[in-house]
Amino acid sequence: MYELANEGGLSDVERLIDITGLGLNYVRVKGESIQIGAATTFAEVGASPDLAKADVLAISETAKKITPPQVRNLGTVGGALCSGIPFYDMPTSVLALGARIKVTSPDGERVIESDEFFVDYFVTAISQDEILTEIELKKRPNTGSAFAKLGRLSADFAVVNAAATTTLGSNGKVEDLRVAMGAVASTPIRLKSVEDALRGKEASRDAVVNASKAAAEIEATPSVHASTAYKKKVMPVMVRDALLSSIERARGRSN
Amino acid sequence: MSSQEVILREKSGLVGVSVPRLDTGAKVTGRAMYTRDMRLPRMLFASIKRSPFAHARIKAVDTSKAKVLPGVRVITVGKDFPPMTTEDTPALAVDEVLYTNQAVVAVAAETRLAAQRAVEAIEVAYEELPGVFDPGVAMSAETPVVITHPGEKQESPNVGRHVFLRTGDADKGFEKADVVIENTYSTSMESHFQLEPLSFLAQPDPDGGVTIWGTSSGPHKTQAEVSRYLGLSTYQVRVKTPYLGGWFGSKEESHIAAVCAMLALKAKRPVKLELSRAETMTATGVRHPSKIHIKDGLSKDGKVIAREIRAIYNGGAYGSLGNNVMRNSLYGACSVYDIPNLKMDVYRVYTNQTPGTPKRAPIGLQVVWAIESQMEFVASELKLDPIEFRKRNLLVDGGMNGLGEVVEGASFNECLTKVMNSIGWGQRQPQNGPWKTGKGLAIAAKWGPTGPHQAMVRVRENGKVEVWADLVENGGGIYTGVLQIVATEFGIAAEDVMIMPFILGASESATSGLSGGASASRQLVNVGKAAQLACLDVKRKIAEHASSKLNVGASEIDVLGGVVFERKNPKNSVKLSDMFVFSNVLAGKLSVGAYVSGDEFVGYGTVNKASAGIDTATGRSKGGRLSPYYIPVCQAAEVAVNVETGQVKVLRMAAAMDVGKAINPEIVRGQIIGSATMSMSAALGEEMVLSNGRITNANLADYKILNVLDAPAMDPIILETEYHNGPFGAKGAGEPSSLPTAACIGNALHDAIGVWFTALPITPERVLEALSGPG
């Protein structure tokens, strides 16, 4: 790196600050919440027993699906969120879980709801003088969460990804849910039409397949390797897979 | 086979043995030196200003602001080079740019950053001109642009090369046919995507010449081309090719080396030019996109009695090596099936795009994709078993192929049997949810190169044998293959052979005889054979010297295992080391003994495979071989397709290849696996996306190359039908199994989901489109 800098090979970078020593890599349970330090690597997230619970499983499932291992060992949850890159995987799951995102500045700490966090391509709600310090998840009973991804290659960015958190009522029906999708707009997005179509309904495969169809209404941004028309065909499939898996997990917990 | 070879073979321990590769240790420990690693004292860094337009007139180049920037040493433009006299890409554009990212001005400065800043400060005024991108438009009368080059005569607009073949009478064949079936197949523009981007390091030499270390396919080729670009004598250009970090044809173009050399000569200092990944992808050559129309006339019993092929290759802006490989289209189309009436026309058409260059078995993937997809389609239309249909049409030994060459070594049936057994042909897996599976198969045969190739060996007083030859280690294991041949000829251990390019860290034009470099899987069969002949040559010399000592004629004497002996009476012998004279070269206490040979025990070998010549009226051979040999290969794939997402997974592949003789079976298997997986990536993922001639996905995120997790289980199978003119019967192994992969995957997809694919790559999107039917 030094040699490269010396020969002028790092033209756009003036200063690099190493934040790995700030003690921000942890996963801890505090009462009804699970806190993930911003500098926790995907590998650490994937290995955490506290995140291996049905209601928050989407997070560790996402971390495990990120390839290759070199990225899992160096990439962090906070980094994935701060990048503002809409086709990353972790932001979709964080949004589907309705996480609270803590940022810190010289003026103190503030919390940004995940619904407010993603603003535009490469733009988040973090200000210039703030750093992301923690992601907080809420424990929820009778709840399952899951992540589904379609890439062109086995180790690849998402063409489309989806995540879902589903809470079942005592009657077995869908009491509440959050569904999010990535790589289809300038930020990861909530799919409220899918949520509305399934809320209060039977948690059956037919109901899920039916509700997932609403995902195709999104005019997904095309990319070099996937047109809007193609994304419209596969979005309902990814949403369906995430929902079905989240319901299975919710049942596993309620049983 | 000579009796001598029989004796050697019995004694040999190393031919046919998977000797560990000579270069493995250096590569796995990171010690292997590539051009990118090299540094010289007082070295400058180069950077290139490139065209933002696909076609434009250069009105003015203003370097005044760049010249005065700190650290900038020299700037060179196209007019500094002698005018071009050929259709090749110029070192730097003069007056006109013909494709986006074409090199226009080059700078050398003290740091990379200073060179980049200088490039940004150079102002080039362009007048943008209309471009032509579709070869169909380019070769029509309506073309908006006619691209011509010095010394070139075009038979029609933008046709850089037209090759053809007329065998039998195709028109009469179609008249006799019971069924006629036509289809058009296409392939996309691909990058070679070798791991190592292009890099050069040039150093001015005391005689006004230049030494170039670089990512070149062959030192002698680069030497000849760079000397022409610079107006120097051939021998003032010395080229050294260190290890190549992958190649596949991507390093054929010498104009980039010429730019680096010019900067070094002007600066009178060493200059390093390291192209970025994007530059390597957009401005050093691509695989030719193709459109191939096939019309087959068939009899009811499944014989192809007439075939017409019209193939159009998008050649991009310059001839380069692309024009010269167009005949491969004919070799690829005539090497498997016995078709009495053939009419082929192949066009390479100029457009305002990155020039097409050879990529692994150049032009072969395109031809075989088209033919083997067509064979499957035809079999299906005729309701014939696709294997049986192919078998009815295969060439057999002693017959004559469409080019007028006698068929030899056509082991297609054996190859077929091997892969069918391996893949479990005819057995279907249970179908699982949205994933449907299927199996497919395809056949091809790869042609071989002609031309002169040389090698020299020197026997040392300690029994070691040096090999001096142009051997480019592009990853194919050539150092080890030649080592095994030479060790076998002398009956010595691997450690006693000194492959000089390995020891010197590069293949050098200055210390080796002629070779065509690494292209066309030519090194083992040609330079390897030359090395074998050089061994025989030096052994003859040693025998002549030993004749008086052993009291027998030289022809009765052999040299093996460090002993010179009478073949019929091996006890009548002398140690090889005793053939040398011992003398003290230093006096006094420090005196050491040194061996000095009584004669230089040096042997030379040359292999010169000439083409028989082409009949200008028919495109056929005038009589004799055009391709010295063909390498049969048959491949089968099992795929799984997701009908909801269009994803394709190749579960297994089997490839059987007849290499003549596997000098090192493990290396051959590696080449089979590498070729097949590379073409699998071309079949399913790789595609340069263009917008008005500009490549828009020249990065790893947007250009999809299948990776190790996508690689299937692979069964590489070696067959050996000895080739009389190869070392110990060997042909080559580096390319053939890149040929049938795409078609066997396409055919497997048809088996799985019942739809036909005619365009590569077969992306998930195209799979869903095909499944939902037309419209």
XYZ file of C-alpha atoms in Angstrom, chain B residues 77-461:
385
model
C 2.120 11.139 -30.399
C 1.268 8.999 -33.423
C 3.337 11.074 -35.806
C 6.513 10.145 -33.884
C 6.182 6.631 -35.321
C 6.911 5.649 -38.935
C 3.679 5.643 -41.006
C 1.706 2.403 -40.909
C 1.935 0.190 -43.973
C -0.506 -2.521 -42.880
C -4.028 -3.055 -41.557
C -2.693 -3.451 -37.998
C -3.603 -1.162 -35.105
C -1.214 1.815 -35.029
C 0.787 2.421 -31.850
C -0.968 5.770 -31.425
C -3.706 7.157 -33.646
C -2.750 9.554 -36.423
C -5.349 11.985 -37.830
C -8.285 9.697 -37.053
C -9.534 7.504 -34.212
C -11.527 4.416 -35.195
C -12.738 3.059 -31.861
C -13.547 4.273 -28.344
C -10.522 4.186 -26.040
C -8.051 3.973 -28.912
C -4.644 5.262 -27.772
C -3.855 8.807 -28.962
C -1.067 10.310 -26.826
C 1.340 8.713 -24.330
C 3.219 10.287 -21.427
C 6.093 9.176 -19.220
C 6.588 10.867 -15.840
C 8.325 10.352 -12.524
C 5.237 8.951 -10.777
C 2.021 7.275 -11.818
C 0.062 10.227 -10.539
C 2.164 12.746 -12.480
C 1.626 10.705 -15.638
C -2.136 10.568 -15.035
C -2.310 14.320 -14.342
C -0.409 14.966 -17.571
C -2.854 12.816 -19.524
C -5.727 14.855 -18.045
C -3.976 18.105 -19.042
C -3.483 17.077 -22.676
C -6.114 18.620 -24.912
C -7.185 16.802 -28.039
C -9.629 18.531 -30.379
C -11.840 16.085 -32.264
C -14.410 16.348 -34.970
C -16.816 13.544 -34.224
C -17.739 11.436 -37.259
C -20.556 8.946 -37.796
C -19.705 5.430 -36.704
C -20.705 2.000 -37.957
C -21.195 -0.786 -35.443
C -23.337 -3.457 -37.065
C -21.336 -5.599 -39.494
C -24.435 -6.167 -41.597
C -24.742 -2.417 -42.134
C -20.985 -2.004 -42.487
C -20.754 -4.444 -45.409
C -23.814 -3.038 -47.181
C -23.886 -0.272 -49.758
C -25.638 1.946 -47.182
C -22.745 1.966 -44.744
C -22.125 5.459 -43.333
C -18.416 4.735 -42.942
C -15.825 2.814 -44.909
C -12.822 1.924 -42.772
C -9.687 1.314 -44.805
C -6.058 0.842 -43.863
C -2.737 1.333 -45.650
C -1.991 -1.285 -48.276
C -5.462 -2.753 -48.173
C -7.827 -3.616 -51.025
C -11.385 -4.447 -49.992
C -13.621 -6.587 -52.216
C -16.630 -4.763 -50.754
C -17.016 -2.031 -48.119
C -15.431 -2.817 -44.745
C -14.699 -6.455 -45.590
C -11.275 -6.928 -44.055
C -11.122 -10.577 -45.005
C -13.302 -12.991 -46.942
C -12.391 -16.650 -46.905
C -14.432 -19.325 -48.613
C -14.661 -22.984 -49.383
C -16.305 -24.817 -52.270
C -16.411 -28.597 -51.991
C -18.551 -30.759 -54.266
C -21.631 -28.938 -55.502
C -23.756 -27.497 -52.723
C -26.587 -26.398 -55.025
C -26.996 -29.903 -56.459
C -26.751 -31.304 -52.945
C -29.684 -29.195 -51.794
C -31.680 -30.293 -54.852
C -31.193 -33.917 -53.873
C -31.993 -33.284 -50.199
C -35.230 -34.576 -48.671
C -35.221 -31.871 -46.010
C -33.561 -28.463 -45.760
C -33.118 -26.872 -42.337
C -31.749 -23.370 -41.710
C -30.857 -21.464 -38.546
C -28.808 -18.454 -37.508
C -26.603 -18.577 -34.442
C -24.833 -15.728 -32.728
C -22.207 -15.076 -30.106
C -21.359 -11.921 -28.192
C -18.231 -9.846 -27.672
C -16.145 -11.202 -24.825
C -13.072 -10.172 -22.965
C -10.206 -12.647 -22.649
C -10.180 -11.656 -19.004
C -6.823 -13.108 -18.169
C -5.920 -12.348 -14.558
C -2.915 -10.207 -15.457
C -3.651 -6.916 -17.213
C -1.150 -5.898 -19.891
C 2.164 -4.504 -18.613
C 5.440 -3.552 -20.262
C 8.822 -2.382 -19.052
C 11.201 -0.955 -21.656
C 14.853 -0.101 -21.222
C 16.999 1.711 -23.811
C 20.031 -0.332 -24.878
C 23.567 0.985 -25.612
C 23.243 0.375 -29.380
C 20.151 2.536 -29.786
C 17.901 -0.471 -29.436
C 15.546 -1.414 -26.636
C 14.873 -4.310 -24.302
C 11.235 -4.976 -23.465
C 9.968 -7.148 -20.634
C 6.304 -7.631 -21.137
C 3.076 -9.490 -21.405
C 3.697 -10.631 -24.943
C 2.553 -13.896 -26.418
C 5.922 -14.609 -27.915
C 9.273 -12.797 -27.805
C 9.987 -13.273 -31.512
C 6.584 -12.077 -32.625
C 6.771 -8.978 -30.444
C 10.346 -8.356 -31.545
C 9.396 -8.410 -35.213
C 6.340 -6.230 -34.734
C 7.846 -3.653 -32.391
C 10.885 -3.207 -34.635
C 8.508 -2.441 -37.485
C 6.488 0.001 -35.339
C 9.676 1.818 -34.305
C 11.617 1.586 -37.572
C 14.446 -0.310 -35.890
C 16.263 -3.394 -37.130
C 14.777 -6.601 -35.716
C 17.849 -7.331 -33.628
C 17.809 -3.929 -31.961
C 14.621 -5.015 -30.215
C 15.119 -7.601 -27.484
C 11.984 -9.028 -25.968
C 11.755 -10.997 -22.755
C 8.506 -12.661 -21.734
C 8.380 -13.557 -18.039
C 5.601 -15.693 -16.579
C 2.253 -14.669 -18.008
C -0.629 -14.353 -15.589
C -3.008 -15.931 -18.045
C -3.071 -15.192 -21.719
C -5.666 -16.862 -23.971
C -4.698 -14.669 -26.934
C -5.059 -11.369 -25.094
C -1.402 -10.491 -25.435
C -0.985 -10.731 -29.198
C -1.125 -7.025 -29.885
C 2.314 -5.404 -29.979
C 1.282 -1.795 -30.500
C 1.131 -1.257 -26.738
C 4.684 -2.590 -26.311
C 5.745 -0.208 -29.085
C 4.337 2.796 -27.184
C 6.284 1.833 -24.062
C 9.478 1.309 -26.087
C 9.106 4.667 -27.841
C 8.738 6.481 -24.507
C 11.857 4.759 -23.145
C 13.887 5.627 -26.235
C 12.757 9.254 -26.108
C 13.318 9.594 -22.345
C 16.590 7.627 -22.425
C 15.321 5.997 -19.219
C 13.408 2.814 -18.376
C 9.649 3.214 -18.680
C 6.884 1.119 -17.156
C 3.461 0.962 -18.781
C 0.779 -0.793 -16.753
C -2.669 -0.885 -18.323
C -5.677 -0.828 -16.020
C -8.303 -3.543 -16.113
C -10.640 -1.243 -18.033
C -7.939 -0.423 -20.605
C -7.101 -4.093 -20.950
C -10.770 -4.898 -21.527
C -11.563 -2.093 -23.963
C -8.354 -1.456 -25.895
C -6.342 -4.648 -26.289
C -8.704 -6.882 -28.239
C -11.845 -8.902 -27.691
C -13.333 -12.171 -28.921
C -15.096 -11.575 -32.243
C -18.877 -11.361 -31.974
C -20.383 -13.555 -34.671
C -23.500 -14.290 -36.642
C -23.449 -17.651 -38.395
C -26.145 -18.864 -40.754
C -26.240 -22.595 -41.458
C -28.350 -24.280 -44.122
C -28.309 -28.068 -44.150
C -29.632 -30.381 -46.857
C -30.429 -33.812 -45.459
C -31.462 -37.201 -46.677
C -34.285 -39.021 -44.875
C -31.833 -41.493 -43.385
C -29.951 -38.720 -41.610
C -26.991 -37.919 -43.834
C -25.971 -34.294 -44.242
C -25.501 -34.132 -47.982
C -25.049 -30.383 -48.359
C -24.191 -27.583 -45.986
C -23.982 -23.882 -46.621
C -22.470 -21.557 -44.030
C -22.382 -17.793 -44.150
C -20.467 -16.412 -41.171
C -19.985 -12.767 -40.325
C -17.502 -11.722 -37.680
C -17.463 -8.237 -36.228
C -13.788 -7.415 -36.567
C -13.731 -3.981 -35.007
C -11.581 -1.210 -36.365
C -8.357 -2.930 -37.435
C -7.134 -6.099 -39.095
C -4.546 -7.030 -36.523
C -4.364 -10.783 -36.011
C -8.116 -11.064 -36.459
C -8.034 -11.111 -40.248
C -5.424 -13.862 -40.222
C -7.432 -16.270 -38.101
C -10.561 -16.237 -40.288
C -9.565 -19.496 -41.979
C -10.015 -21.187 -38.592
C -13.703 -20.929 -39.361
C -13.164 -23.448 -42.162
C -11.002 -25.779 -40.079
C -13.566 -25.731 -37.283
C -16.382 -26.505 -39.727
C -14.636 -29.307 -41.679
C -12.854 -31.244 -38.961
C -15.616 -33.507 -37.649
C -18.262 -34.406 -40.230
C -18.109 -35.980 -43.656
C -20.214 -33.653 -45.807
C -19.726 -34.085 -49.565
C -21.069 -30.697 -50.654
C -19.959 -27.599 -48.810
C -20.281 -23.921 -49.513
C -18.799 -21.601 -46.921
C -18.281 -17.859 -46.925
C -16.681 -16.165 -43.967
C -16.392 -12.414 -43.646
C -14.492 -10.324 -41.124
C -16.052 -6.888 -41.199
C -14.628 -3.613 -39.934
C -16.684 -1.532 -37.487
C -15.902 1.312 -35.060
C -15.382 -1.059 -32.146
C -12.504 -2.597 -30.240
C -10.662 -4.910 -32.657
C -11.415 -8.601 -32.502
C -8.353 -10.678 -31.677
C -7.803 -14.401 -31.199
C -9.208 -15.928 -28.016
C -8.468 -19.538 -27.016
C -8.989 -21.666 -30.164
C -9.754 -18.481 -32.111
C -13.051 -18.433 -34.007
C -13.576 -22.035 -32.940
C -16.060 -21.478 -30.137
C -18.304 -19.505 -32.473
C -18.232 -22.121 -35.263
C -18.690 -25.111 -33.001
C -21.500 -23.396 -31.060
C -23.340 -22.924 -34.345
C -22.660 -26.347 -35.877
C -23.234 -28.474 -32.798
C -26.431 -26.589 -31.903
C -27.566 -27.113 -35.497
C -26.718 -30.834 -35.412
C -28.879 -31.228 -32.290
C -31.713 -29.235 -33.842
C -31.595 -31.207 -37.082
C -31.596 -34.531 -35.232
C -34.646 -33.383 -33.297
C -36.457 -32.272 -36.482
C -35.678 -35.605 -38.173
C -36.704 -37.443 -34.990
C -33.320 -39.139 -34.870
C -31.249 -39.886 -31.792
C -28.698 -37.024 -31.676
C -25.782 -39.398 -31.064
C -26.799 -41.768 -33.825
C -27.294 -38.831 -36.202
C -23.781 -37.535 -35.437
C -22.261 -41.009 -35.826
C -23.764 -41.383 -39.299
C -21.937 -38.268 -40.405
C -18.546 -38.552 -38.694
C -15.280 -38.453 -40.626
C -13.288 -41.680 -40.500
C -9.573 -42.355 -40.874
C -8.430 -42.600 -44.476
C -11.341 -40.520 -45.756
C -11.048 -36.945 -46.963
C -12.395 -33.885 -45.208
C -14.022 -30.899 -46.864
C -10.695 -29.110 -47.141
C -9.166 -31.956 -49.168
C -7.005 -33.328 -46.358
C -6.728 -37.048 -45.616
C -8.342 -37.847 -42.275
C -6.018 -39.184 -39.564
C -6.516 -39.875 -35.873
C -10.297 -39.373 -36.015
C -11.089 -41.058 -32.707
C -14.527 -39.456 -32.383
C -16.381 -42.679 -31.594
C -14.005 -43.513 -28.761
C -14.333 -39.973 -27.368
C -18.135 -40.233 -27.569
C -18.244 -43.528 -25.728
C -16.019 -42.210 -22.950
C -18.066 -39.095 -22.216
C -21.410 -40.860 -22.536
C -20.299 -43.401 -19.946
C -18.958 -40.678 -17.686
C -22.067 -38.491 -17.732
C -24.533 -41.366 -17.533
C -26.074 -40.660 -20.918
C -29.753 -41.493 -21.098
C -30.293 -41.527 -17.324
C -32.464 -38.726 -16.003
C -32.404 -37.383 -12.455
C -35.649 -36.941 -10.550
C -36.895 -33.364 -11.144
C -36.921 -31.134 -8.081
C -39.254 -28.117 -7.710
C -38.414 -25.279 -10.089
C -35.081 -26.910 -11.006
C -35.202 -29.043 -14.171
C -32.188 -31.072 -15.293
C -30.980 -32.265 -18.669
C -27.946 -33.589 -20.512
C -26.296 -32.516 -23.730
C -23.296 -33.373 -25.833
C -21.133 -31.863 -28.565
C -18.114 -32.804 -30.683
C -15.270 -30.771 -32.168
C -11.726 -31.116 -33.429
C -9.066 -28.471 -33.006
C -6.643 -27.701 -35.831
C -2.902 -27.172 -35.334
C -0.402 -24.487 -36.302
C 2.207 -24.494 -39.066
C 5.513 -22.619 -39.253
C 9.133 -22.983 -38.131
C 10.102 -23.618 -34.510
C 13.593 -24.067 -33.149
C 15.420 -25.242 -30.060
C 18.987 -25.729 -28.903
C 20.376 -27.998 -26.207
C 23.843 -27.962 -24.673
C 25.272 -30.893 -22.742
C 27.354 -29.797 -19.760
C 30.416 -31.467 -18.285
